[in-house]
């Protein structure tokens, strides 16, 4: 019983960490992959995009 409880806690912690990482890293990964499209759609310059990332 104790091993099962420990295993469930480990999975919950792991999922929480992955969720937090995905929220934090998502804007950076999307902008790196789709930078030209991202800049065109939102009508931003590289300076504006960099400023947004530094604030985030």
XYZ file of C-alpha atoms in Angstrom:
56
model
C 0.000 0.000 0.000
C 2.788 2.421 0.912
C 4.632 1.733 -2.357
C 1.450 2.354 -4.365
C 0.869 5.685 -2.570
C 4.482 6.703 -3.204
C 4.202 5.760 -6.878
C 1.007 7.806 -7.312
C 2.602 10.819 -5.608
C 5.620 10.560 -7.899
C 3.404 10.560 -10.995
C 1.418 13.540 -9.732
C 4.591 15.529 -9.061
C 5.975 14.588 -12.475
C 2.782 15.707 -14.239
C 2.785 18.976 -12.316
C 6.392 19.670 -13.333
C 5.687 18.862 -16.991
C 2.602 21.100 -17.018
C 4.574 24.002 -15.571
C 7.424 23.528 -18.028
C 5.076 23.373 -21.005
C 3.392 26.627 -19.977
C 6.727 28.388 -19.531
C 8.529 27.054 -22.609
C 5.633 27.127 -25.094
C 5.888 30.812 -26.122
C 9.633 30.508 -26.709
C 9.439 27.305 -28.745
C 6.561 28.513 -30.903
C 8.272 31.806 -31.648
C 11.545 30.104 -32.596
C 9.870 27.665 -34.960
C 7.324 30.052 -36.457
C 9.201 33.383 -36.086
C 8.527 34.789 -39.602
C 4.857 33.823 -39.473
C 4.557 35.077 -35.900
C 6.052 38.451 -36.837
C 3.843 38.824 -39.927
C 0.578 37.844 -38.278
C 1.015 40.082 -35.232
C 2.811 42.813 -37.238
C 5.773 42.916 -34.856
C 9.432 43.696 -35.349
C 12.215 41.555 -33.914
C 12.862 44.286 -31.334
C 9.240 44.255 -30.170
C 9.188 40.472 -29.965
C 12.428 40.456 -27.993
C 11.040 43.082 -25.621
C 7.939 40.964 -25.043
C 10.085 37.935 -24.231
C 12.249 39.904 -21.825
C 9.134 41.057 -19.966
C 7.697 37.534 -19.916
